[in-house]
Coordinates of C-alpha atoms and ligand atoms in Angstrom, one line a residue:
M1403 CA 0.1 0.2 0.3
K1404 CA 0.3 4.1 -0.5
I1405 CA 1.7 5.2 3.0
C1406 CA 2.9 8.4 4.3
M1407 CA 3.9 9.5 7.5
I1408 CA 4.1 12.9 8.9
G1409 CA 6.6 13.4 11.6
V1410 CA 9.5 11.3 11.8
G1411 CA 10.1 11.1 15.8
Y1412 CA 9.7 7.9 17.5
V1413 CA 6.5 7.4 16.7
G1414 CA 6.6 8.1 13.0
L1415 CA 10.5 6.5 12.4
V1416 CA 9.6 3.5 13.9
S1417 CA 5.9 3.4 12.5
G1418 CA 7.1 4.3 9.6
A1419 CA 10.5 1.8 8.3
C1420 CA 7.9 -0.9 9.8
F1421 CA 5.7 -0.9 7.9
A1422 CA 7.6 -0.2 4.8
D1423 CA 9.8 -3.5 6.1
L1424 CA 6.1 -5.6 5.1
G1425 CA 6.4 -4.1 1.5
N1426 CA 4.8 -0.8 1.7
S1427 CA 5.9 2.2 0.4
V1428 CA 6.6 4.1 2.6
W1429 CA 7.0 8.4 1.9
C1430 CA 7.8 9.7 5.8
V1431 CA 8.0 13.4 5.7
D1432 CA 9.3 15.8 7.9
K1433 CA 9.3 20.3 8.1
D1434 CA 13.0 19.8 10.1
E1435 CA 15.3 19.5 7.3
G1436 CA 17.8 18.5 9.4
K1437 CA 16.8 14.9 10.9
I1438 CA 15.3 14.7 6.7
E1439 CA 18.9 14.9 5.8
T1440 CA 20.3 13.2 8.2
L1441 CA 17.8 10.3 7.1
N1442 CA 18.7 10.9 3.8
N1443 CA 22.4 9.9 4.9
N1444 CA 20.7 6.3 6.3
Q1445 CA 21.6 7.9 10.1
V1446 CA 18.5 8.1 12.4
P1447 CA 18.4 11.3 14.9
F1448 CA 17.6 9.3 18.0
F1449 CA 18.5 6.4 18.8
E1450 CA 16.6 2.5 18.7
P1451 CA 18.1 -0.7 19.9
G1452 CA 18.1 -2.4 15.1
L1453 CA 16.0 0.7 14.0
E1454 CA 18.8 2.0 11.7
E1455 CA 19.1 -1.4 10.4
L1456 CA 16.1 -1.0 9.8
V1457 CA 15.8 2.4 8.0
V1458 CA 18.7 1.2 6.3
K1459 CA 17.5 -1.5 4.7
N1460 CA 14.3 -0.1 3.8
Y1461 CA 15.7 2.9 2.0
N1462 CA 17.9 0.7 0.4
S1463 CA 14.7 -1.6 -1.3
G1464 CA 13.3 2.3 -2.5
R1465 CA 10.0 1.0 -0.3
L1466 CA 11.3 4.1 2.5
K1467 CA 11.9 7.3 1.4
F1468 CA 12.7 10.5 3.2
T1469 CA 11.7 14.2 2.6
N1470 CA 10.2 17.2 3.5
N1471 CA 7.7 17.8 0.9
L1472 CA 3.9 17.0 2.2
S1473 CA 2.7 18.1 -1.3
L1474 CA 4.9 14.8 -3.2
A1475 CA 4.6 12.7 0.8
V1476 CA 0.7 13.0 0.2
K1477 CA -0.7 12.8 -3.5
N1478 CA 1.5 9.5 -3.5
S1479 CA 0.1 8.3 -0.7
D1480 CA -3.5 6.4 0.0
I1481 CA -2.3 6.8 3.8
I1482 CA -1.9 9.3 5.6
F1483 CA -0.7 9.2 8.8
I1484 CA -0.5 12.0 11.6
C1485 CA 2.5 11.0 13.8
V1486 CA 3.9 15.0 14.7
G1487 CA 3.7 15.2 18.8
T1488 CA 1.6 16.3 21.1
P1489 CA 3.6 18.2 24.2
T1490 CA 2.1 18.4 27.5
R1491 CA 1.1 22.7 27.1
R1492 CA 3.2 25.0 28.8
D1493 CA 0.1 26.5 30.9
S1494 CA -2.0 23.3 32.2
R1495 CA -1.2 19.7 31.5
S1496 CA -2.9 19.2 28.5
A1497 CA -2.2 18.1 25.0
D1498 CA -0.4 21.4 23.1
L1499 CA -2.4 19.7 19.3
Q1500 CA -1.6 23.0 17.8
Y1501 CA 1.1 20.6 15.5
V1502 CA -1.9 18.9 15.2
F1503 CA -4.8 20.8 13.7
K1504 CA -1.7 22.6 11.4
V1505 CA -1.3 19.5 9.7
A1506 CA -4.5 18.9 9.4
S1507 CA -5.5 22.8 7.3
Q1508 CA -2.5 21.8 5.6
L1509 CA -3.9 18.0 4.4
S1510 CA -7.4 19.6 3.6
K1511 CA -4.7 21.9 1.0
L1512 CA -3.1 19.3 -1.2
I1513 CA -5.6 16.1 -0.6
N1514 CA -6.5 15.7 -4.5
K1515 CA -8.6 12.3 -4.4
F1516 CA -10.2 9.8 -0.7
K1517 CA -7.5 9.2 1.4
I1518 CA -7.3 7.7 4.2
I1519 CA -5.8 10.2 7.7
I1520 CA -4.6 8.2 10.7
T1521 CA -4.0 10.0 13.8
K1522 CA -0.8 7.4 15.7
S1523 CA 0.0 10.2 17.8
T1524 CA -2.1 10.2 21.7
V1525 CA -4.4 12.8 21.3
P1526 CA -7.5 13.7 23.4
V1527 CA -10.8 12.1 22.9
G1528 CA -12.5 14.2 19.7
T1529 CA -9.3 15.5 17.9
G1530 CA -10.3 13.2 15.1
D1531 CA -14.0 14.5 15.3
K1532 CA -12.4 18.3 15.1
I1533 CA -9.4 17.4 12.5
E1534 CA -11.9 16.1 10.3
K1535 CA -13.8 19.9 10.7
I1536 CA -10.8 21.2 10.3
I1537 CA -10.2 19.8 6.5
S1538 CA -14.0 19.6 5.5
K1539 CA -13.9 23.4 5.3
K1540 CA -12.0 23.0 2.1
K1541 CA -12.8 18.8 0.8
K1542 CA -16.3 17.4 0.7
K1543 CA -16.4 14.8 3.1
K1544 CA -16.0 12.6 0.0
Y1545 CA -12.9 12.5 0.3
F1546 CA -11.5 11.3 3.7
E1547 CA -12.2 9.3 6.4
V1548 CA -10.4 10.6 9.6
V1549 CA -9.4 7.4 11.8
S1550 CA -7.3 7.2 15.1
N1551 CA -5.1 4.0 15.3
P1552 CA -3.1 4.4 18.5
E1553 CA 1.1 2.8 19.5
F1554 CA 1.5 0.7 22.4
L1555 CA 5.3 1.2 21.1
R1556 CA 7.6 0.9 24.0
E1557 CA 10.9 2.8 24.0
G1558 CA 13.6 -0.1 23.6
E1559 CA 11.6 -2.1 22.3
A1560 CA 9.3 -0.7 19.6
I1561 CA 10.5 -2.5 16.8
R1562 CA 9.5 -6.7 18.7
D1563 CA 6.2 -4.3 19.6
F1564 CA 4.8 -2.7 16.6
R1565 CA 5.5 -6.8 14.9
F1566 CA 3.8 -9.0 18.1
P1567 CA 2.0 -6.6 19.1
D1568 CA -0.7 -8.0 22.1
R1569 CA -3.7 -6.0 19.7
I1570 CA -4.3 -3.0 16.9
V1571 CA -7.5 -0.3 17.8
V1572 CA -8.4 1.4 15.2
G1573 CA -11.3 3.8 15.2
T1574 CA -14.2 4.1 12.1
K1575 CA -16.9 3.9 11.9
N1576 CA -16.2 3.5 7.4
K1577 CA -16.3 -0.1 7.2
K1578 CA -14.7 -0.4 3.1
V1579 CA -12.1 1.8 5.7
K1580 CA -11.8 -1.1 8.8
K1581 CA -11.1 -3.7 5.2
K1582 CA -8.6 -1.5 3.8
L1583 CA -6.6 -1.1 7.2
E1584 CA -6.8 -5.0 7.9
V1585 CA -5.5 -5.2 5.0
L1586 CA -2.5 -2.7 5.8
Y1587 CA -2.2 -5.2 9.3
Q1588 CA -2.5 -8.6 7.3
P1589 CA 0.6 -9.6 8.5
L1590 CA 0.0 -9.5 12.0
I1591 CA -2.7 -10.1 12.0
K1592 CA -1.5 -12.7 11.2
K1593 CA 0.7 -14.4 13.6
G1594 CA -1.6 -14.2 16.3
A1595 CA -2.6 -9.6 17.3
N1596 CA -5.8 -8.8 17.6
F1597 CA -7.4 -6.5 14.8
F1598 CA -10.3 -4.8 17.4
A1599 CA -12.7 -1.6 15.7
T1600 CA -14.5 0.6 17.7
N1601 CA -15.5 4.7 16.9
R1602 CA -12.7 6.7 17.0
R1603 CA -14.0 8.3 19.8
G1604 CA -12.9 5.2 21.7
A1605 CA -9.9 4.3 20.2
E1606 CA -8.5 8.2 21.6
L1607 CA -9.7 6.6 24.7
I1608 CA -8.4 3.3 24.5
K1609 CA -5.3 5.1 24.3
Y1610 CA -5.0 7.3 27.2
A1611 CA -6.9 4.0 29.3
S1612 CA -4.3 2.1 28.9
N1613 CA -1.7 4.3 29.4
A1614 CA -3.3 5.2 32.8
F1615 CA -3.5 1.6 33.6
L1616 CA -0.3 0.7 32.7
A1617 CA 0.9 3.3 35.1
T1618 CA -1.6 2.7 37.9
K1619 CA -0.4 -1.3 38.2
I1620 CA 3.5 0.7 38.7
S1621 CA 2.3 2.5 40.9
F1622 CA 0.0 0.5 42.5
I1623 CA 2.7 -2.0 43.4
N1624 CA 5.5 0.9 44.4
E1625 CA 3.2 1.8 47.4
I1626 CA 2.6 -1.6 47.9
A1627 CA 6.5 -1.9 48.3
N1628 CA 6.5 0.8 51.2
L1629 CA 4.8 -0.8 53.0
C1630 CA 6.5 -4.0 52.5
E1631 CA 9.9 -2.8 53.2
K1632 CA 7.9 -2.2 57.0
T1633 CA 6.4 -5.3 57.0
G1634 CA 9.0 -7.5 56.2
I1635 CA 7.7 -9.5 53.2
N1636 CA 8.8 -9.4 49.9
V1637 CA 7.4 -7.4 47.3
E1638 CA 8.1 -9.9 44.1
D1639 CA 6.0 -12.3 45.6
V1640 CA 3.4 -10.3 46.2
S1641 CA 4.2 -9.4 42.4
L1642 CA 4.0 -12.8 41.2
G1643 CA 1.5 -14.3 43.6
I1644 CA -1.3 -11.5 42.2
G1645 CA 0.4 -11.6 39.3
L1646 CA -0.6 -15.3 38.8
D1647 CA -5.0 -14.3 38.5
K1648 CA -4.8 -14.1 35.4
R1649 CA -8.0 -11.3 36.4
I1650 CA -4.6 -9.0 36.9
G1651 CA -1.7 -10.4 35.4
G1652 CA 2.4 -9.9 36.0
R1653 CA 3.4 -7.5 33.8
F1654 CA 4.2 -4.1 35.0
L1655 CA 4.2 -5.3 38.4
R1656 CA 8.0 -4.2 38.6
V1657 CA 8.8 -2.0 41.2
G1658 CA 11.0 0.2 40.3
P1659 CA 12.4 4.2 41.4
S1660 CA 8.3 5.7 39.9
Y1661 CA 7.3 5.6 36.0
G1662 CA 8.8 8.1 34.0
G1663 CA 10.0 8.9 30.1
S1664 CA 7.6 10.9 27.8
C1665 CA 4.3 8.9 27.9
F1666 CA 2.4 8.0 30.9
P1667 CA 3.5 10.9 32.9
K1668 CA 2.7 13.3 29.9
D1669 CA -0.7 11.0 29.1
T1670 CA -1.7 10.9 32.6
R1671 CA -1.8 14.8 33.3
A1672 CA -4.0 14.8 29.6
L1673 CA -6.5 11.9 31.2
T1674 CA -7.6 14.2 33.7
V1675 CA -8.1 17.1 32.1
T1676 CA -10.5 15.3 30.0
G1677 CA -11.8 14.4 32.8
D1678 CA -12.4 17.6 34.5
E1679 CA -13.3 19.3 31.1
Y1680 CA -16.7 16.4 30.5
K1681 CA -16.5 16.9 34.5
T1682 CA -16.2 13.7 35.5
D1683 CA -13.7 13.4 38.3
L1684 CA -10.8 10.8 37.5
S1685 CA -9.5 10.7 40.4
I1686 CA -7.7 7.1 40.7
V1687 CA -5.3 8.6 37.5
K1688 CA -5.3 11.9 40.0
S1689 CA -3.6 10.1 42.5
V1690 CA -1.5 7.3 40.4
I1691 CA -0.2 10.4 39.2
K1692 CA 0.4 12.2 43.2
S1693 CA 1.2 8.6 43.7
N1694 CA 4.6 8.9 41.1
D1695 CA 5.9 12.2 41.8
K1696 CA 6.0 11.2 45.9
R1697 CA 7.4 8.0 45.3
R1698 CA 11.0 10.3 43.6
L1699 CA 10.9 12.3 47.5
V1700 CA 10.5 8.7 49.4
L1701 CA 13.5 7.0 47.9
T1702 CA 15.6 10.1 48.3
Q1703 CA 14.7 10.1 52.0
R1704 CA 15.7 6.3 52.2
V1705 CA 19.1 7.2 50.2
K1706 CA 19.6 9.5 53.4
K1707 CA 19.0 6.6 55.6
I1708 CA 20.9 4.0 53.8
L1709 CA 23.9 6.8 55.0
S1710 CA 22.8 6.9 57.9
N1711 CA 21.2 11.0 57.8
K1712 CA 24.7 12.2 56.1
L1713 CA 25.0 13.0 52.8
K1714 CA 27.5 16.3 53.0
G1715 CA 30.4 15.2 52.0
K1716 CA 29.1 12.1 50.2
L1717 CA 30.3 10.5 47.5
I1718 CA 27.2 9.2 45.5
T1719 CA 27.5 7.0 42.1
F1720 CA 24.6 7.0 39.8
L1721 CA 24.2 3.4 37.0
G1722 CA 22.5 4.7 34.9
V1723 CA 20.1 8.0 34.9
T1724 CA 17.7 7.7 31.6
F1725 CA 14.1 6.5 32.7
K1726 CA 14.5 3.1 31.6
P1727 CA 17.2 0.3 29.4
N1728 CA 17.6 0.9 25.5
T1729 CA 16.7 4.5 25.1
D1730 CA 18.7 8.2 25.3
D1731 CA 16.1 9.6 27.0
M1732 CA 15.9 11.5 30.3
R1733 CA 12.3 12.8 30.1
Q1734 CA 10.5 12.6 33.6
S1735 CA 13.4 10.4 34.4
S1736 CA 14.1 10.1 38.4
S1737 CA 17.4 10.7 38.1
L1738 CA 16.4 14.7 37.2
K1739 CA 14.7 14.5 41.1
M1740 CA 17.1 12.7 42.3
I1741 CA 21.1 14.2 41.3
P1742 CA 19.5 18.5 42.4
F1743 CA 18.5 16.8 45.8
L1744 CA 21.4 15.4 46.5
V1745 CA 24.1 17.3 45.5
K1746 CA 21.8 20.2 47.3
S1747 CA 22.4 18.3 50.4
G1748 CA 25.7 18.2 50.2
A1749 CA 26.8 14.7 48.2
K1750 CA 28.7 15.1 44.9
V1751 CA 27.6 12.9 42.4
F1752 CA 28.9 10.0 39.8
Y1753 CA 26.6 8.8 37.2
Y1754 CA 27.5 6.2 34.5
D1755 CA 25.0 5.7 31.3
P1756 CA 25.7 3.6 28.4
S1757 CA 23.5 6.0 26.6
G1758 CA 26.6 8.7 27.9
K1759 CA 26.9 12.2 28.9
K1760 CA 23.4 13.7 29.8
K1761 CA 23.1 18.0 29.2
E1762 CA 20.2 17.3 31.6
F1763 CA 23.3 17.8 34.9
D1764 CA 25.7 19.9 33.1
K1765 CA 24.6 23.0 35.0
L1766 CA 25.0 21.1 38.3
K1767 CA 27.8 21.6 40.5
N1768 CA 28.9 18.3 42.1
V1769 CA 28.3 16.3 39.7
F1770 CA 29.9 14.5 37.6
Y1771 CA 29.7 12.1 34.1
C1772 CA 33.3 9.5 34.1
D1773 CA 32.8 7.2 30.6
D1774 CA 32.7 3.8 32.4
I1775 CA 31.3 1.9 35.3
A1776 CA 34.4 1.3 36.7
S1777 CA 35.6 5.4 37.4
S1778 CA 32.2 6.6 38.5
C1779 CA 32.1 3.9 41.1
Q1780 CA 36.2 3.9 42.1
N1781 CA 35.6 5.5 45.9
T1782 CA 32.3 5.8 45.8
D1783 CA 29.9 5.5 49.4
L1784 CA 26.8 4.2 47.9
V1785 CA 26.5 3.0 44.4
I1786 CA 22.2 4.2 42.9
L1787 CA 21.7 1.2 39.8
H1788 CA 19.0 3.2 39.2
T1789 CA 18.3 1.7 35.5
D1790 CA 18.2 -2.5 34.2
W1791 CA 20.7 -1.4 31.7
E1792 CA 21.7 -5.0 30.9
E1793 CA 26.1 -4.0 31.3
F1794 CA 24.8 -3.4 35.0
K1795 CA 23.5 -6.9 36.0
A1796 CA 26.3 -9.1 36.3
L1797 CA 28.7 -6.5 38.4
D1798 CA 32.2 -7.4 39.9
F1799 CA 31.3 -5.7 43.2
K1800 CA 33.8 -7.1 45.1
K1801 CA 35.9 -5.1 43.1
L1802 CA 34.1 -1.3 42.4
S1803 CA 34.8 1.2 44.7
K1804 CA 38.5 1.4 46.9
R1805 CA 35.8 2.5 50.3
K1806 CA 35.6 -0.6 51.9
K1807 CA 32.0 0.0 53.6
F1808 CA 29.9 0.6 50.5
K1809 CA 26.7 0.3 49.7
I1810 CA 24.9 -0.4 47.2
Y1811 CA 20.3 0.9 46.7
D1812 CA 18.8 -1.9 43.1
L1813 CA 15.8 0.7 42.4
R1814 CA 15.5 -2.8 40.2
N1815 CA 16.1 -4.9 41.9
I1816 CA 18.4 -6.4 40.0
Y1817 CA 20.6 -8.2 42.7
S1818 CA 19.0 -11.2 44.9
V1819 CA 19.2 -10.5 48.2
E1820 CA 20.4 -13.8 49.8
T1821 CA 23.0 -13.2 47.4
M1822 CA 23.9 -10.1 48.0
K1823 CA 24.4 -10.8 52.0
K1824 CA 25.7 -13.7 51.8
N1825 CA 29.1 -12.3 50.4
G1826 CA 28.8 -9.2 52.8
F1827 CA 27.7 -6.3 50.7
K1828 CA 25.4 -3.6 51.8
Y1829 CA 22.5 -4.1 50.1
Y1830 CA 19.7 -2.0 49.9
S1831 CA 16.6 -3.1 47.6
I1832 CA 13.2 -1.6 46.7
G1833 CA 10.1 -3.8 49.2
R1834 CA 12.5 -6.7 50.0
Ligands
UGA896 C1 5.0 3.4 27.4 C2 3.5 1.8 26.7 O1 4.3 1.0 27.9 C3 3.8 1.7 25.3 O2 2.7 1.4 25.6 C4 3.3 3.6 25.0 O3 3.2 3.4 23.8 C5 3.7 3.8 25.0 O4 4.6 4.6 26.2 C6 3.8 5.5 24.9 O5 2.6 5.9 24.8 O6 4.8 5.8 23.7 P1 7.5 3.4 26.9 O7 6.9 4.7 27.9 O8 8.2 3.4 26.1 O9 6.2 3.0 26.7 O10 8.0 2.9 28.3 P2 7.4 1.6 29.4 O11 8.6 0.1 29.3 O12 6.5 2.1 29.4 O13 7.9 2.3 31.0 C7 8.0 3.6 31.5 C8 8.0 3.6 33.2 O14 7.3 3.0 33.4 C9 9.1 3.1 32.4 O15 10.5 4.8 33.9 C10 9.9 2.1 33.6 O16 11.2 1.9 34.2 C11 8.8 1.8 34.4 N1 8.3 0.9 34.4 C12 7.4 0.0 33.4 C13 8.0 0.1 35.8 O17 8.7 1.3 36.7 N2 7.6 -1.7 35.8 C14 7.2 -1.8 35.3 O18 6.7 -3.1 35.8 C15 7.1 -1.7 34.0

């Protein structure tokens, strides 16, 4: 099929490359000339495992093309995916839709024959209706159909998630369009993905409700972990014990330093705004946001306690600072709250992350980037395992720090409490 992806950010580029790999002809278009030039030079402007190889392979085959020329891309496509960003507005907690609406207005002038226009960007309930209204100002309804088809890709695992999704959600009441999209997704449906069609508003809400529900699971288990720490219970047994109930399910019950990233924090906030707009109090989502925000405070207090309430002059190492492994993304990472607090309290922080130095810490006094694990831990008083990158999973703690009494705080429960104790390490983890 002939496809156009508008916006070569995370969603647009991953989906575009994957659609091309399924044999479709894909034009990826973006107004950012630098990004398009980078892609035309066979480079990917952000880090995602396997993506560069996939882009190069499909670019070389001629199925994947990059351009700044929206008109060219639209004219050569039957299906148009809007994949531009929907960041949180500075003046409120809602999604900023200016880029989506701008694209809709441009499309209204460019459509030359019937097009399926799909929002893949995460957009609040009713956005599809507004896009339809904008395009209707210039084009008759018979020339287009606006559909919602949200993405459920996780950073770091996006290609796998695209190829093996649990479900594909399509929001349209147009039977022909639904059929066409079923054909587009046929290779994934054949491998077992569920194809679920509903109305447009339903699909828009499914995306937000999914992210909010997953965020709820994480916050729930993190709070249970706080209780486990006070009652001598292993939170991992609780995760397993409840997760074995199929009604609950075991995934997204891993404790951690709080959920971060570009999606859960932004989408939970935007969902509460939609709730308020429709005079519906989404109190559960609101308290999840509060609980997640509070978590970083809970953890820094714990760090203080581990260091006998003396942070002044202490050397603290962060292994990993990104919000999750296999990404260079720092957005809403708990390290952004924890590290400033610790240095403000008099500690010096050394950090190493496999994705490199972070500009977010450049202006902070007493925060130092190290090129490898060894130099970041050399004289440390406390190693904080913040992000569960693979290379932190088999550390030789005996050789890590010159300080004999150094401590380890494992925010991802990577190591076994028993083994660490047996080896004489001062080891702390979450909820056990
Ligand atoms: C999330 C969703 O998982 C995707 O389905 C969705 O498409 C995406 O948002 C989006 O809306 O674009 P992502 O933010 O990339 O994906 O990452 P996740 O793997 O979901 O992790 C989010 C945060 O939750 C991370 O900080 C992670 O460490 C944390 N987490 C995740 C936990 O603390 N425990 C878990 O069990 C799972």
